[in-house]
Coordinates of C-alpha atoms in Angstrom, one line a residue:
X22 CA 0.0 0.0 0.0
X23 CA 1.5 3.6 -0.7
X24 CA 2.0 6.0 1.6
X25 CA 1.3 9.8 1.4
X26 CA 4.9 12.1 0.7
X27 CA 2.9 14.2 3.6
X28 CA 3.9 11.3 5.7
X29 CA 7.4 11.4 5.1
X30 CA 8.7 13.3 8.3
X31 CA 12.0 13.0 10.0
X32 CA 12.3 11.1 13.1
X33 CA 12.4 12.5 16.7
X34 CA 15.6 11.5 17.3
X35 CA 15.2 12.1 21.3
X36 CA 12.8 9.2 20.7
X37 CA 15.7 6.6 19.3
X38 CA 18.1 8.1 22.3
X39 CA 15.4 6.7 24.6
X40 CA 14.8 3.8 23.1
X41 CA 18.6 3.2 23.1
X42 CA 18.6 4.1 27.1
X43 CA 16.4 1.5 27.4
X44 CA 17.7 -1.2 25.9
X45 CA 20.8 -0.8 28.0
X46 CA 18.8 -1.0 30.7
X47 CA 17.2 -4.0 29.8
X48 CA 20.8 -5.4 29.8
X49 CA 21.3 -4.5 33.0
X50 CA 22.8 -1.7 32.8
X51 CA 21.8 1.7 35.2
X52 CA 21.3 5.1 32.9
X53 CA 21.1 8.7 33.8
X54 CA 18.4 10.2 31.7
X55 CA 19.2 13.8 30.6
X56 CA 17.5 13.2 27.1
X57 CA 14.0 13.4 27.7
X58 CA 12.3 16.6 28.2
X59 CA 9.6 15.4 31.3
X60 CA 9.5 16.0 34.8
X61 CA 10.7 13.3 36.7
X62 CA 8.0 14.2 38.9
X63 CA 4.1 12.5 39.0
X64 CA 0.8 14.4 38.6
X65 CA 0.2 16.4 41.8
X66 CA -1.4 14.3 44.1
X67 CA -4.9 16.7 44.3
X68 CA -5.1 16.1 41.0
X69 CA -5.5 11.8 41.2
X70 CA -7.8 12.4 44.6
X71 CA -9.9 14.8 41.9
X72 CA -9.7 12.3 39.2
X73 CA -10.6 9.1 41.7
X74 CA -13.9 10.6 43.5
X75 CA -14.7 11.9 39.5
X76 CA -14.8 8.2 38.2
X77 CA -16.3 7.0 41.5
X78 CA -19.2 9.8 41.1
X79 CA -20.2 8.6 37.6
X80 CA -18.7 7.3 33.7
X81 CA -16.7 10.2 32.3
X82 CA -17.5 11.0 29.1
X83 CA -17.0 13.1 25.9
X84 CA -16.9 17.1 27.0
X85 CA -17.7 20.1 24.4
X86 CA -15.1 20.7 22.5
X87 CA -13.9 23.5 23.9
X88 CA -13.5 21.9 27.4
X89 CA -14.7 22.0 31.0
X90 CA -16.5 25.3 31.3
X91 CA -14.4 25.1 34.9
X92 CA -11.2 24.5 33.9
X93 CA -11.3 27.2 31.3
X94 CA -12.0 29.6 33.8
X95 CA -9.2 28.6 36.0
X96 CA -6.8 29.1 33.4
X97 CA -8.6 32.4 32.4
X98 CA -7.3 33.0 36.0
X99 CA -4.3 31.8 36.0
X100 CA -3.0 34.8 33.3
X101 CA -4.6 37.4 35.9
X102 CA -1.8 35.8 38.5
X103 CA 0.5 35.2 36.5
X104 CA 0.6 38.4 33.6
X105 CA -2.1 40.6 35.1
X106 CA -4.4 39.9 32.3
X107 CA -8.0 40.1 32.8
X108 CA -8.6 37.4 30.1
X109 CA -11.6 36.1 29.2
X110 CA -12.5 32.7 29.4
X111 CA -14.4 32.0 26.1
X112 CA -10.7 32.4 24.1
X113 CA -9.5 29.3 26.4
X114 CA -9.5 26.3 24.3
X115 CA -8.5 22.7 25.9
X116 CA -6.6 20.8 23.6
X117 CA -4.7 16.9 24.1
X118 CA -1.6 18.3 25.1
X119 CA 0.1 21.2 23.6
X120 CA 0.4 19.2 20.3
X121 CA -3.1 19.0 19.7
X122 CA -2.6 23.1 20.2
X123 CA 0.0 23.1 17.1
X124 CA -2.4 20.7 14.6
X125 CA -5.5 23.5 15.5
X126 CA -3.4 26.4 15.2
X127 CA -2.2 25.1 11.7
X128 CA -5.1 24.2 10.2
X129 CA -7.2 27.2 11.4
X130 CA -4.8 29.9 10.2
X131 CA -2.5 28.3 7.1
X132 CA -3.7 26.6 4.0
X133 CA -1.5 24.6 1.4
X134 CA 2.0 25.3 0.7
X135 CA 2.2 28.5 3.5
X136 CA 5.3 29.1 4.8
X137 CA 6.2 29.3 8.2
X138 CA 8.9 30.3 10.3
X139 CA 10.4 28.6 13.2
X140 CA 13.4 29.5 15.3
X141 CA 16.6 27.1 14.7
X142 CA 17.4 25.5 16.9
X143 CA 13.8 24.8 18.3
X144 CA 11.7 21.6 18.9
X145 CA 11.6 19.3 16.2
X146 CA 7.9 18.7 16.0
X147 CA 7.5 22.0 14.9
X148 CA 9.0 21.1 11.7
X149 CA 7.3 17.8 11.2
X150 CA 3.9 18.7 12.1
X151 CA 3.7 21.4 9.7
X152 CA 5.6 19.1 6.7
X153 CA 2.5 16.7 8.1
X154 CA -0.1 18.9 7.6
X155 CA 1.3 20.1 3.7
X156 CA 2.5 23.3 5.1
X157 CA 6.3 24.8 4.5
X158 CA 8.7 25.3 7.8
X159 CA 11.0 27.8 7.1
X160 CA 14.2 27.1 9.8
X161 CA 15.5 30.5 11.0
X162 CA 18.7 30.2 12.0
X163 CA 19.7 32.2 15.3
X164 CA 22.5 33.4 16.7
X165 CA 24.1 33.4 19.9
X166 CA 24.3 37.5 20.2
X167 CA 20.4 36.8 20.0
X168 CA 20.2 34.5 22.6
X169 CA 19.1 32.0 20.4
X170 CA 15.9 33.3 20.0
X171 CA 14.6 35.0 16.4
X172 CA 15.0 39.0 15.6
X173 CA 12.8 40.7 12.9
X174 CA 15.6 40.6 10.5
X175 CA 15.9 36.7 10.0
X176 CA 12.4 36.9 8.5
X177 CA 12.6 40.2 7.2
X178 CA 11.3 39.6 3.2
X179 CA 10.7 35.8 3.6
X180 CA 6.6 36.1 2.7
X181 CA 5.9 34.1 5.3
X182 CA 2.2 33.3 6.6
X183 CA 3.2 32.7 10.1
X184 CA 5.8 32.8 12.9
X185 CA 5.7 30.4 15.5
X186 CA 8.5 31.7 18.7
X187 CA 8.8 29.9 21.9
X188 CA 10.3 31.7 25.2
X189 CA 11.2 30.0 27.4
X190 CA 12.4 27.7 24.5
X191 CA 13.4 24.0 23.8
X192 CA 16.2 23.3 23.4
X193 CA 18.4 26.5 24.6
X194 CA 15.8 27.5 28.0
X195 CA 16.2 31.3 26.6
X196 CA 13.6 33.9 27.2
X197 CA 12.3 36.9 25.3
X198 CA 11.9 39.7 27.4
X199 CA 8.8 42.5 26.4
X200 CA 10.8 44.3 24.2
X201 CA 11.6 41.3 21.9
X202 CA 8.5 39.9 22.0
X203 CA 7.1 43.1 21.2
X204 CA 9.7 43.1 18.2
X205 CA 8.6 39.9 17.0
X206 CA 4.4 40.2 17.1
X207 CA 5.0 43.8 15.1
X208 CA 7.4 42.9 12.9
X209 CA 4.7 39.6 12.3
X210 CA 1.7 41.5 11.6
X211 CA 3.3 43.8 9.7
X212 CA 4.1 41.6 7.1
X213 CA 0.6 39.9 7.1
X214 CA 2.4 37.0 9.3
X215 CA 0.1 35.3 12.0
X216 CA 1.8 35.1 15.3
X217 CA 2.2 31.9 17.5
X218 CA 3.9 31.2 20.9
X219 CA 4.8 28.5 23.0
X220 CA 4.3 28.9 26.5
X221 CA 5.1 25.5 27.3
X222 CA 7.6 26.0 29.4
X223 CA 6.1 29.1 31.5
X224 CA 6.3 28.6 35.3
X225 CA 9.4 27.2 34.8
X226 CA 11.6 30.4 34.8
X227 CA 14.5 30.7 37.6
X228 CA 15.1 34.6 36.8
X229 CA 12.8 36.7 35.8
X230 CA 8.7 36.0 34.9
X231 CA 8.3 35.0 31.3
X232 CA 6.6 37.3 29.3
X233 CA 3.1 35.9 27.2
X234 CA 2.4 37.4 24.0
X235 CA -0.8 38.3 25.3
X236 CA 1.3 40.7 27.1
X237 CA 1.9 42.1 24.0
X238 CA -1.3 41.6 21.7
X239 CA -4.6 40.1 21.8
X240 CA -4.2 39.1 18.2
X241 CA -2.2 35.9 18.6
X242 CA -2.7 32.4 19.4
X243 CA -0.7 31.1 22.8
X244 CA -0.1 27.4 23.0
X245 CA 0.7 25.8 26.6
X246 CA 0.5 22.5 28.4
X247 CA -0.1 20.6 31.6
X248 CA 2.8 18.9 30.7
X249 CA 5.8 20.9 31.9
X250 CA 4.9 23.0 35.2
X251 CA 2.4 21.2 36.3
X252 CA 4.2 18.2 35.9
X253 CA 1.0 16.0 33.9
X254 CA 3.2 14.7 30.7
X255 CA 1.5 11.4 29.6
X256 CA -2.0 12.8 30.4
X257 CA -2.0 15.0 27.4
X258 CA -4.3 17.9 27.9
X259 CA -3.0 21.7 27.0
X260 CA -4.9 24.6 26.0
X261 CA -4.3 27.7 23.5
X262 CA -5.4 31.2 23.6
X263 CA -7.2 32.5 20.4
X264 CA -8.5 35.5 19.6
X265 CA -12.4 36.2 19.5
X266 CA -13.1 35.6 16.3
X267 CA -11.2 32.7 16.0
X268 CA -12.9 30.7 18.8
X269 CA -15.7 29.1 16.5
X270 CA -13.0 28.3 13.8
X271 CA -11.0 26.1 16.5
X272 CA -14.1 25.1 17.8
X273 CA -15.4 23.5 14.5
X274 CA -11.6 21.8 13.8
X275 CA -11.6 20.6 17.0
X276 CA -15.1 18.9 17.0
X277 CA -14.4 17.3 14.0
X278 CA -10.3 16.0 14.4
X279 CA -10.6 15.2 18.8
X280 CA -14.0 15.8 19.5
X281 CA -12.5 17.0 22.8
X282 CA -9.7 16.2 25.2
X283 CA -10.1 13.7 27.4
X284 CA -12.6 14.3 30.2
X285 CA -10.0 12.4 32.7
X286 CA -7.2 14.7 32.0
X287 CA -9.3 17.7 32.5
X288 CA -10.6 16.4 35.6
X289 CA -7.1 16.1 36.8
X290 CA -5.9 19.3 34.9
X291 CA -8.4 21.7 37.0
X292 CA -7.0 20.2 40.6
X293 CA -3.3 20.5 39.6
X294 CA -3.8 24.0 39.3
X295 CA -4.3 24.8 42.5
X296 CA -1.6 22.6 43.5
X297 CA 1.0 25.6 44.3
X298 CA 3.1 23.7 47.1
X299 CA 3.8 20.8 45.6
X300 CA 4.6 22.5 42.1
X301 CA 6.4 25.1 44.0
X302 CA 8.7 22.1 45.0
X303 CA 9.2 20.8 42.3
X304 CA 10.9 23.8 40.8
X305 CA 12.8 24.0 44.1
X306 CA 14.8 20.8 42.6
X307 CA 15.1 22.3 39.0
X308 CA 16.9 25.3 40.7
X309 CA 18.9 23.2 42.4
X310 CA 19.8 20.8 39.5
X311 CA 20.0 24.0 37.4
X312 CA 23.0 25.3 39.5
X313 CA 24.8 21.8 39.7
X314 CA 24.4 21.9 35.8
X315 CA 25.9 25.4 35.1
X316 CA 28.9 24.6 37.9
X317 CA 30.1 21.3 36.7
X318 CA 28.9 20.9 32.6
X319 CA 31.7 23.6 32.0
X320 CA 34.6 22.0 34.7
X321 CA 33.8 18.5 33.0
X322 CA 34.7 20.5 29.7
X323 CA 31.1 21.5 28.5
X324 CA 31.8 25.3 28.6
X325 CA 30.2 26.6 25.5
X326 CA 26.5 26.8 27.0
X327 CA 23.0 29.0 26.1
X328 CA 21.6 30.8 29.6
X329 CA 18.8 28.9 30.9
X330 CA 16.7 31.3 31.4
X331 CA 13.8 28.8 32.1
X332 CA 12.8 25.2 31.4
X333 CA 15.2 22.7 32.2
X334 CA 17.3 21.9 29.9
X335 CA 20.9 23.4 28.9
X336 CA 22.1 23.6 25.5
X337 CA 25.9 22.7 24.5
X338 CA 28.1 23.9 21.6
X339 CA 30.3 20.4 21.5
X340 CA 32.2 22.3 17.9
X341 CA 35.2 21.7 20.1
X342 CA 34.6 18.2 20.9
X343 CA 33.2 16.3 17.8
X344 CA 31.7 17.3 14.2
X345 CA 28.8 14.0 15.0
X346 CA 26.5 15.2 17.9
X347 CA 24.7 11.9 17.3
X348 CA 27.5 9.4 17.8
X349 CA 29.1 11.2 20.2
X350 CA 25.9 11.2 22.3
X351 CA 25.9 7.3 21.3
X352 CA 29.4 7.1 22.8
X353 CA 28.6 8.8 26.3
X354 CA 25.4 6.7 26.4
X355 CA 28.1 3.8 25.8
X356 CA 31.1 4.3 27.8
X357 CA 29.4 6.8 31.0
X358 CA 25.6 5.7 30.8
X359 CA 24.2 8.9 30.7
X360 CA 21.2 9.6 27.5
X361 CA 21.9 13.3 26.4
X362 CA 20.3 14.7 23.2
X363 CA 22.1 15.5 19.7
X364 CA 21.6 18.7 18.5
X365 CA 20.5 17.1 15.0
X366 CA 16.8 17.2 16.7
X367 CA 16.4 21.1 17.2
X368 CA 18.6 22.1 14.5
X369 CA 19.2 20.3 11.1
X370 CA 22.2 22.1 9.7
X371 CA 24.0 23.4 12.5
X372 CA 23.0 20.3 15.5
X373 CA 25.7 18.2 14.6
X374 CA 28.3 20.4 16.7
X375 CA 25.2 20.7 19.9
X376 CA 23.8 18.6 22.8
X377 CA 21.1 19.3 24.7
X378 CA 21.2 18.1 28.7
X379 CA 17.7 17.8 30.9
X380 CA 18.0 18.4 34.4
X381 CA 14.2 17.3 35.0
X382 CA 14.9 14.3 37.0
X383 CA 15.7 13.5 40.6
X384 CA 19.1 15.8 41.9
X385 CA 20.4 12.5 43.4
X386 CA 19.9 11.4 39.3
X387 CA 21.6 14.9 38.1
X388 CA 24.7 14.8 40.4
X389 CA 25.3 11.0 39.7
X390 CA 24.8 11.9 35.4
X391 CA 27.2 15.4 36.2
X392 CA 30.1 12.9 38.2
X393 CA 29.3 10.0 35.1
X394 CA 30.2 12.9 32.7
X395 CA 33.2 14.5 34.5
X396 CA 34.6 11.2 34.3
X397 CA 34.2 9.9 31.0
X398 CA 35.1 13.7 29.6
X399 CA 38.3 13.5 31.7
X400 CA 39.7 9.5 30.0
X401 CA 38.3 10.7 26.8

């Protein structure tokens, strides 16, 4: 049987780094996971007690497409505490997991053979979702005096019909403050661009708050996740952040690709908001691990690093080290069992000199992977 050339999409190589960790630990083997992007954390536990007197009150069944009435209120709320933004709630839109944000997004604002612009190096379903979908990502490369992040000049006369930014972003953890953001949305519009961010990573700053481009504009579609902050990976409910007159255009998408996301995750979703403590410990550990990353990655010789502004992951120029992220990343997975990320993932041209290192997991996990890769760096 044929397949479709819209099907033809890279792999995630993060993916076949996992799947290599764990075949090493089916041989026995112990391995420090610094490749996957996931807290190493659970659900927040007022979010299973929700979920468990939920299915003990009654079947759960489909929702409206939109989502919970509730829970779409709570996040309405959440932008008042977080950005003092009186949003309201009829733009909130629950989608399965921030990547049923990005399939929405794309079909409600691009048709056929659009072109859209993604930062390089940025997260690789970006690319592959829209090559899915028929679309045309354009990579914009970034530079280092940028922060890794995208300027109006790297699109400047591209004709494209939408930018898609992330702050803080995967893989480099840099943020845009106001003024680049502001930057960005103008420069957008301005040339007839549609305007998307990913807020995936928000609550996860260690600096400064991250800015939303609804800080910015209302006319611009925000993408976030339970995933991240609130620690609720493999139960796949997001949201986005539309504009008003886009809300029955999502709406009618989404009835007809999800239907809705699932009623569980919602459930679960509206109690982990209101879980501050035990969130607020979590990123107690990423500060922690943060600081044990930026002391020892450079002493084991992993000096060339992007600030991590926020999310949990640091980025590594490795120029000095190898010309094949991915089989040096197979050789520290070999020789010091730790999984770390090629570059290859985030940016296609320039990845093979970059790693990327998660600091998610436990800190007992982070200083065991930091002493694994001091050692193996130093009999290299």
């Amino acid at each position: 049987m044929r397949t479709s050339t819209r099907s033809n999409v890279d792999p995630f190589i993060v993916m076949d780094v996992m799947e290599a960790a764990r075949a090493a630990e089916d041989a026995g083997r112990h391995i420090i996971h610094m490749e996957v992007g996931q807290p190493g954390t659970g659900a927040p536990q007022a979010a299973i007690r929700a979920l468990q007197d939920a299915m003990a009150a009654g079947p759960l069944g489909y929702t409206v497409a939109l989502g919970l009435p509730a829970l779409r209120a709570r996040i309405a709320r959440l932008y008042g505490e977080w950005y003092d933004i009186d949003l309201n709630p009829d733009r909130v839109v629950i989608t399965p997991g921030a990547s049923g944000g990005f399939i929405l997004a794309f079909n409600a604002l691009f048709d056929s053979g659009d072109k859209v612009g993604i930062g390089a190096p940025g997260y690789p379903s970006y690319r592959q979702i829209l090559k899915g979908l028929g679309f045309v990502p354009v990579d914009l490369p970034t530079a280092t005096e940028h922060r890794l992040q995208p300027v109006p000049s790297d699109f400047a006369g591209l004709d494209l019909a939408g930018l898609l930014v992330a702050s803080p972003a995967n893989p480099s953890g840099t943020m845009l403050d106001r003024a680049a953001m502001g930057a960005l949305v103008d420069a957008a519009q301005g040339a007839g661009a549609s305007f998307i961010s990913d807020e995936i990573y928000h609550g996860i700053e260690y600096e400064a708050k991250a800015v939303s481009a609804l800080n910015v504009s209302d006319d611009v579609y925000v993408i976030n996740s339970f995933s991240k902050y609130f620690s609720m990976t493999g139960w796949r409910v997001g949201w986005m952040v539309v504009p008003d007159d886009h809300v029955r255009v999502i709406e009618r998408i989404a009835q007809n690709m999800f239907i809705c996301a699932s009623h569980a995750s919602q459930v679960a979703a509206l109690a982990a908001m209101d879980a501050t403590d035990e969130l607020e410990g979590n990123m107690a550990v990423y500060r922690v691990n943060r600081s044990l990353m930026l002391d020892s990655l450079p002493k084991a010789g992993f000096s060339k690093i992007a600030p991590p502004d926020g999310a949990f992951y640091v980025y590594a120029d490795v120029s000095d080290l190898t010309d094949d992220s991915r089989a040096f990343a197979a050789e520290i997975l070999d020789k010091a069992g730790v999984a770390v990320t090629p570059g290859l993932d985030f940016d296609p041209v320039r990845g093979h000199h970059t790693l990327r290192f998660s600091y998610a997991r436990s800190t007992e996990d982070i200083t065991e992977g930091l002493a694994r890769l001091a050692k193996f760096m130093a009999e290299r």
